[in-house]
Short mmCIF file of C-alpha atoms in Angstrom, two decimals:
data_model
loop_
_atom_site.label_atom_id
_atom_site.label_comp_id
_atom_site.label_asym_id
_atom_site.label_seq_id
_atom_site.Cartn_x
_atom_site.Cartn_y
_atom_site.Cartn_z
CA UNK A 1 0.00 0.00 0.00
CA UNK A 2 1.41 3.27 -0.60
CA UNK A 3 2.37 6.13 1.43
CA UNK A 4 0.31 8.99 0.37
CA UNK A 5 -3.31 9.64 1.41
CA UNK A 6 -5.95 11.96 0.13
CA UNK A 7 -4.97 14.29 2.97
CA UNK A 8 -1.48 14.38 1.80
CA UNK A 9 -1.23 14.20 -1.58
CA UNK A 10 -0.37 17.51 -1.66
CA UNK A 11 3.03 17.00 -0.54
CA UNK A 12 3.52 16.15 -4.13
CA UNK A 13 0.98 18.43 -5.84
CA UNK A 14 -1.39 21.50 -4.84
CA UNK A 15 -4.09 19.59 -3.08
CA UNK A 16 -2.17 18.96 0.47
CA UNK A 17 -2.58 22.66 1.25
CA UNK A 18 -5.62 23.67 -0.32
CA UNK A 19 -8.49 24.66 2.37
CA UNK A 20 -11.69 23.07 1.18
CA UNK A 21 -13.27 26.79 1.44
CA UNK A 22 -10.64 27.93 -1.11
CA UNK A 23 -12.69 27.58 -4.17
CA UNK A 24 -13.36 29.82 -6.84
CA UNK A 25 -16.66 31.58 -6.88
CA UNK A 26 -18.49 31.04 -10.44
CA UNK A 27 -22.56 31.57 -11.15
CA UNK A 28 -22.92 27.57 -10.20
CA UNK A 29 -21.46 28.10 -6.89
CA UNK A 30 -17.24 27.73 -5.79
CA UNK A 31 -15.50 26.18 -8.74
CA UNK A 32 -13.27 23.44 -7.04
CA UNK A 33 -9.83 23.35 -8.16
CA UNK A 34 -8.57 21.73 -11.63
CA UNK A 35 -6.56 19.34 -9.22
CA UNK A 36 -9.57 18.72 -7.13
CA UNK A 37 -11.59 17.34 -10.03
CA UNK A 38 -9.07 15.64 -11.85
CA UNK A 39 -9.14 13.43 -9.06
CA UNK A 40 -12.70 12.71 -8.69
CA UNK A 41 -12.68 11.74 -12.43
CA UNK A 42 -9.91 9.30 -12.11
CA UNK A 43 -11.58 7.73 -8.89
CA UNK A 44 -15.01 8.17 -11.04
CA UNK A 45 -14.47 6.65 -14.51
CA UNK A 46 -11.00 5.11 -14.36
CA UNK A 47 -10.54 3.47 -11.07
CA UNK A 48 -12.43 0.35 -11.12
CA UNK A 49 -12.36 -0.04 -14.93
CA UNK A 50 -9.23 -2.20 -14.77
CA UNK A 51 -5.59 -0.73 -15.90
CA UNK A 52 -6.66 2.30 -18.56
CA UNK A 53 -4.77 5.04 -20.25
CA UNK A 54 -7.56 7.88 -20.77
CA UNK A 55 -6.55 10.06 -23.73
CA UNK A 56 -6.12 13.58 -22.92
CA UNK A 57 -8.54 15.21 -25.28
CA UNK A 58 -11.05 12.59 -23.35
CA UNK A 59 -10.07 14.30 -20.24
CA UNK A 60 -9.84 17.91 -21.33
CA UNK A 61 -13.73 17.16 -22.83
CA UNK A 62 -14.85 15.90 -18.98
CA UNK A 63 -13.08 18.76 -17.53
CA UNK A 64 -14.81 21.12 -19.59
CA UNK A 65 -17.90 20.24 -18.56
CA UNK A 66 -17.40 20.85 -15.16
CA UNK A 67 -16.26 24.34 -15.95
CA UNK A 68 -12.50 23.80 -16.71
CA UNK A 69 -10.55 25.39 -19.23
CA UNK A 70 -8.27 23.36 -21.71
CA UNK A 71 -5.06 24.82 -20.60
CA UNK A 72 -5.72 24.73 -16.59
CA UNK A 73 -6.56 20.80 -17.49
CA UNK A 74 -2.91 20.07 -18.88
CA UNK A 75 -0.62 21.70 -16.52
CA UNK A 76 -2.36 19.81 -13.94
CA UNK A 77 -2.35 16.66 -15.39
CA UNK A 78 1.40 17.63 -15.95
CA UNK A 79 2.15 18.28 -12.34
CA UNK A 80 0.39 15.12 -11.56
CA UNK A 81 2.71 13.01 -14.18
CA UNK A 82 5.59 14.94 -12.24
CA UNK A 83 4.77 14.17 -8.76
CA UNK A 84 3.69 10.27 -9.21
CA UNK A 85 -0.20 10.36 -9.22
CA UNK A 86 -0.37 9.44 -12.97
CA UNK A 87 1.87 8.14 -15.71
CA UNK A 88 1.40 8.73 -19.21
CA UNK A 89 2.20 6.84 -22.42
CA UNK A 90 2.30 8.59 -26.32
CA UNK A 91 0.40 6.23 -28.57
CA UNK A 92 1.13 8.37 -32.09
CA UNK A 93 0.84 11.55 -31.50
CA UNK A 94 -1.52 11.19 -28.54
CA UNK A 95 -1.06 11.39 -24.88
CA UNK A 96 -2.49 8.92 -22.65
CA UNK A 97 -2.53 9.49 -18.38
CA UNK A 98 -3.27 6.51 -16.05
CA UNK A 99 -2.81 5.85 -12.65
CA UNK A 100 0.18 5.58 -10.65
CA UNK A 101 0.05 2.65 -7.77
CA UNK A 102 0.20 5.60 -5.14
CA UNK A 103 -2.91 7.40 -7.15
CA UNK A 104 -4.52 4.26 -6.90
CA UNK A 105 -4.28 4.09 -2.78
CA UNK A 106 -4.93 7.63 -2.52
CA UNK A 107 -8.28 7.11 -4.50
CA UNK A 108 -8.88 3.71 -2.52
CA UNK A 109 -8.83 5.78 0.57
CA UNK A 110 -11.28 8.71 -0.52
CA UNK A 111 -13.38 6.49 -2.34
CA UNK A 112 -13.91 4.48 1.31
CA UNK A 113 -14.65 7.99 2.68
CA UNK A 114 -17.14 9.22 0.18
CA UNK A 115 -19.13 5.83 0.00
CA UNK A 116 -18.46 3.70 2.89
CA UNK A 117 -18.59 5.93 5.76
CA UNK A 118 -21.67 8.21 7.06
CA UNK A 119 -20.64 11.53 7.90
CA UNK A 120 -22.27 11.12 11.36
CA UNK A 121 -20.58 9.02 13.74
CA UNK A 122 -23.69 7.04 15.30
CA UNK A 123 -21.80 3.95 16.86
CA UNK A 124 -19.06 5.48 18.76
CA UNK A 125 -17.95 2.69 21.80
CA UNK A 126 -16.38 5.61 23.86
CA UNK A 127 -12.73 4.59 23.41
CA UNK A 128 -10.46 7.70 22.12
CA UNK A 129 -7.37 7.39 20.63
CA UNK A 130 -4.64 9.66 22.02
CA UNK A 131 -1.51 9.77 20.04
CA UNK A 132 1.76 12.28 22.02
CA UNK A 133 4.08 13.43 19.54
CA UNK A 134 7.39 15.54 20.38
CA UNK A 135 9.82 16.39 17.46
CA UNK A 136 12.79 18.73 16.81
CA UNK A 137 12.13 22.27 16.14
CA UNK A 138 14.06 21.58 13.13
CA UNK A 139 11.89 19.14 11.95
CA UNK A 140 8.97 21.40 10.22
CA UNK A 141 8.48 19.27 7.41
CA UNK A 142 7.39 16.39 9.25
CA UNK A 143 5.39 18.25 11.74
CA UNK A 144 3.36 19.35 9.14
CA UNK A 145 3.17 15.83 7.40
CA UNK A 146 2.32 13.88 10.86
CA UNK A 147 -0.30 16.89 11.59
CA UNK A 148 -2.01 16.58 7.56
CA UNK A 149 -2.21 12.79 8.24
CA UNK A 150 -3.20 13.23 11.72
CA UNK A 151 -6.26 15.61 10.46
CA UNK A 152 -7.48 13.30 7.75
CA UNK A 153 -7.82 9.84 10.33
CA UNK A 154 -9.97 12.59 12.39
CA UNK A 155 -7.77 14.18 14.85
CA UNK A 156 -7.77 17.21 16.59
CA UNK A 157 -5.04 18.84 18.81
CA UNK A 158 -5.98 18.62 22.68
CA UNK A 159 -2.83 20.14 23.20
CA UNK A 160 0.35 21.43 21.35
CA UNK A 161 1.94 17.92 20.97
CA UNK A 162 -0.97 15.68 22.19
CA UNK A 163 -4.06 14.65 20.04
CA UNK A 164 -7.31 12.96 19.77
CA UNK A 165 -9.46 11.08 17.60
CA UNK A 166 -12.81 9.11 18.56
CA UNK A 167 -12.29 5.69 18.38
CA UNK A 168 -9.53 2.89 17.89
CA UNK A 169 -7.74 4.29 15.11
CA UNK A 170 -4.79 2.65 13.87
CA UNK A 171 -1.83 4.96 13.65
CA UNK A 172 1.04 2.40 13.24
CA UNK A 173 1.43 3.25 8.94
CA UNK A 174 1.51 6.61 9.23
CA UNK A 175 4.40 6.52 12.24
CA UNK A 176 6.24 3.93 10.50
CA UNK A 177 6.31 5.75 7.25
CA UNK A 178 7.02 9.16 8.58
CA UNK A 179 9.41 7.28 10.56
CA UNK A 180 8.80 8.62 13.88
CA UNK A 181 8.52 5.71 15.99
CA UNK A 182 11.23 7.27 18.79
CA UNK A 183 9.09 10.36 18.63
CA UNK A 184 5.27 9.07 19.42
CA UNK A 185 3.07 7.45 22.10
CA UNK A 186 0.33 6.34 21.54
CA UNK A 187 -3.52 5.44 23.72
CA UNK A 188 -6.14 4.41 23.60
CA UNK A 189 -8.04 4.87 26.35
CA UNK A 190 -12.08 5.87 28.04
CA UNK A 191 -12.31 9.76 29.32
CA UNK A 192 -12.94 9.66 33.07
CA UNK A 193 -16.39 10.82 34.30
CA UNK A 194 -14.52 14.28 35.47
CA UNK A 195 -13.73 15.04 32.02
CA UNK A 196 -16.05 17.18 30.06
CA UNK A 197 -16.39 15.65 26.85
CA UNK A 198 -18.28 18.13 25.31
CA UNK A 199 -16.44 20.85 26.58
CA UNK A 200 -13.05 18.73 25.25
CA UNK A 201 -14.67 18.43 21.61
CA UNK A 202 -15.16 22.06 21.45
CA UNK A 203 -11.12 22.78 22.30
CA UNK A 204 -10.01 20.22 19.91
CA UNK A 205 -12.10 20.80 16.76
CA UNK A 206 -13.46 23.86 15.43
CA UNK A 207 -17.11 22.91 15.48
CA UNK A 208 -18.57 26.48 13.71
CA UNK A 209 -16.24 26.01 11.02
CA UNK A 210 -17.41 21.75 10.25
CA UNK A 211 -20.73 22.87 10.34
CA UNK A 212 -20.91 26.20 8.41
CA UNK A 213 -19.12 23.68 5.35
CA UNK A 214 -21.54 21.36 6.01
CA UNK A 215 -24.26 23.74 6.41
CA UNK A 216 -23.27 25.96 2.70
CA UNK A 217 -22.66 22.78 1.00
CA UNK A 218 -26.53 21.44 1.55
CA UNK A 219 -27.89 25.16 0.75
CA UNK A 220 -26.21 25.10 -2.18
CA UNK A 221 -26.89 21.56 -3.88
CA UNK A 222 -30.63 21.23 -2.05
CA UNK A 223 -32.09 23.29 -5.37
CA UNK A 224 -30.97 20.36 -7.64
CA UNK A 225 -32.67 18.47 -5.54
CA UNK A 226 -35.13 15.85 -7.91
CA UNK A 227 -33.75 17.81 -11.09
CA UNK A 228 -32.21 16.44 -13.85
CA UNK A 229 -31.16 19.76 -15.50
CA UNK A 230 -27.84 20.18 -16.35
CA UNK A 231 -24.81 18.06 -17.32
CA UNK A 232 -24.95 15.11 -15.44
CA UNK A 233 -21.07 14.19 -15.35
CA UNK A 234 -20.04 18.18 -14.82
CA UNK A 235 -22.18 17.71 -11.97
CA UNK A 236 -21.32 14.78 -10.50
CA UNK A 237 -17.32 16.02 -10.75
CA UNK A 238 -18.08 18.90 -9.05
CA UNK A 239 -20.14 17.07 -6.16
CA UNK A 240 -17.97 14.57 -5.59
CA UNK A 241 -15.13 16.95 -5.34
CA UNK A 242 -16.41 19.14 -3.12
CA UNK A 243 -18.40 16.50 -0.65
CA UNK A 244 -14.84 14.91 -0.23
CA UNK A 245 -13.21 18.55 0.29
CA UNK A 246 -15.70 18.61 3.53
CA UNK A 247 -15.13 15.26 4.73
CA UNK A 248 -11.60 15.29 4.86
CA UNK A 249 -11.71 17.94 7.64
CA UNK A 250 -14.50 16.34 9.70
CA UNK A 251 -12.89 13.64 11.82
CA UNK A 252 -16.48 12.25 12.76
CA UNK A 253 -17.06 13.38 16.30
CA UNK A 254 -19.46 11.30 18.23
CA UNK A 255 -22.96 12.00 17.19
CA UNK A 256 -24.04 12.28 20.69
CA UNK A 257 -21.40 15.04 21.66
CA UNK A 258 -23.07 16.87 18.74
CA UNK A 259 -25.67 19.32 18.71
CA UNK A 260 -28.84 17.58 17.80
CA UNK A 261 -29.44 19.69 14.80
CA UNK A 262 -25.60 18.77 12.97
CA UNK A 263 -26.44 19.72 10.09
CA UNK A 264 -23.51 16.88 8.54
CA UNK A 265 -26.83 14.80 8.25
CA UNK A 266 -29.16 17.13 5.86
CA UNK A 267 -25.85 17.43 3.94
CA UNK A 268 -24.98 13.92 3.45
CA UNK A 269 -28.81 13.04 2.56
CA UNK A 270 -28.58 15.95 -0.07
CA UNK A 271 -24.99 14.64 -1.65
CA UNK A 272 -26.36 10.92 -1.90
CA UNK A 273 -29.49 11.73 -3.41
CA UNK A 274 -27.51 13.74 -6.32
CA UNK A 275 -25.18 11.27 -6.09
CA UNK A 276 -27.57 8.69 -7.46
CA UNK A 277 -29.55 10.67 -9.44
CA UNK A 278 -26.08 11.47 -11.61
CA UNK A 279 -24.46 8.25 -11.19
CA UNK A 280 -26.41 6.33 -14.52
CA UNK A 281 -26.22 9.05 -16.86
CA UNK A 282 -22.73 10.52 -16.04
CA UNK A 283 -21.81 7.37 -16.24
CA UNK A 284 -22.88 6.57 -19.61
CA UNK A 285 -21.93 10.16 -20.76
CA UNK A 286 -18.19 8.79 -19.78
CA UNK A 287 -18.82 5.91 -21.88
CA UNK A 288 -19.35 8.03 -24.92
CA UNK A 289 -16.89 10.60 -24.22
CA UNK A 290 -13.80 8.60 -23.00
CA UNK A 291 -11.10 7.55 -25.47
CA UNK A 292 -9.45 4.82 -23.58
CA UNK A 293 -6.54 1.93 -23.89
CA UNK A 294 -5.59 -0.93 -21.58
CA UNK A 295 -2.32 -1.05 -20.03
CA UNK A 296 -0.45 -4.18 -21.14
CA UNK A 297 1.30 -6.27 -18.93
CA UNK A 298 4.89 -6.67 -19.10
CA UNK A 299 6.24 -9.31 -21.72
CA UNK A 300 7.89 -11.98 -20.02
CA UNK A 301 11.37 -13.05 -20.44
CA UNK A 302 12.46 -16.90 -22.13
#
């Protein structure tokens, strides 16, 4: 399994840093980055279709139709090619991108998010995970690797170089591949009855900020709501990519240390209900549009 998650990726592209409120305003709503996109249509039409090369001109087509422009589309896929998310291949005098085994995990892992896992966290046992860290003051790269990765398996810092995550979460692959084993202890542990857990949830996490994602992203997609105007795949990109830009950043606090009216649930009913409206036609849209060849294996040796 590789190294990289969703969280992280952008240690080797634009993504790692980009705030899921940075988008660009357009008359549809915020225009999630080319980056952003590209990867939803890779997890989308590519991903479980086998080993594929998708011609470019395929891709810059797609793109288009969720409102991005032919040149954006190549330096991105460019920048992807040069950080090992995709690999290309020239067949004549086109170019061909497919996924690297890194993209692959990294699309694994957010595709688990967006379709396995309920925003709400409804079956929490009570057992945190507490995971002490103390590194160099040198060491700012990996501070700010260990904290991206911490953030995306849904931690939040209790204090400077001690955080938390509901649950049993299993740390041990990103310590062993930041290497920072002499560095970290780890917990997990129940909070004891003198311990306001509510209170403690409100420290660690920035509650407002969740919700007010959650809260703009239903507002926003509840008018398409039973519609089937519009482009169905340009759609579907540009829910996709900016459900997952939310539910990166939500570690999935216990539903009961959550105010009644969270409004993570309105917004996840609103993104699966697009979701399936889209899912039949933007499929078969990619069918017509995509320009695709299979990756052959490896000739073997006498």
């Amino acid at each position: 399994m590789g190294g990289l998650t969703l969280a992280d990726v952008n240690d080797v592209n634009e993504l790692k840093d980009e705030d899921p409120r940075a988008l660009t305003d357009t008359p549809g709503g915020p225009q999630p980055r080319p980056q952003s996109l590209l990867l939803a249509f890779f997890g989308g039409y590519v991903l479980d279709e086998g080993p594929l090369y998708v011609y470019s001109g395929s891709i810059i087509d797609v793109l288009a139709r969720a409102g991005v422009g032919e040149q954006a589309v190549r330096s991105t896929l460019t920048r992807m090619v040069n950080r090992g998310l995709l690999q290309r291949q020239r067949q004549g005098r086109r170019m061909y991108f497919g996924l690297t085994a890194e993209a692959t995990h990294v699309l694994q892992d957010g595709g688990n998010r967006l379709w396995e896992d309920s925003a709400v966290n409804e079956d929490w046992d009570g057992i945190w995970t507490l995971f002490g860290f103390s590194l160099p003051e040198s060491w700012q790269r990996q501070r700010h690797d260990l904290r991206s990765r911490l953030t995306w398996s849904g931690f939040g810092p209790l204090y400077s170089g001690l955080w938390i995550a509901p649950g049993d979460v299993d740390v041990s692959g990103i310590v062993s591949e930041l290497g920072l084993a002499a560095h970290v202890k780890i917990f997990h542990a129940r909070a004891d009855v003198a311990t306001d857990i509510d209170v403690m949830i409100r420290e660690a996490w920035d509650l407002e900020s969740i919700a007010a994602r959650y809260a703009c992203f239903d507002k926003r997609w509840t008018p398409h709501l039973g519609t089937c105007s519009g482009d169905p795949i340009g759609t579907r990109l540009r829910l996709v990519s900016e459900w997952l830009g939310i539910i990166r950043t939500d570690p999935r606090l216990p539903a009961l240390h959550l105010p009644p009216d969270w409004p993570a649930r309105a917004a996840q009913r609103t993104f699966r209900d697009i979701a399936d409206r889209t899912e039949a036609p933007a499929r078969r849209m990619a069918a017509e549009l995509l320009q695709t060849v299979s990756v052959q294996p490896p000739e073997s040796s006498p």
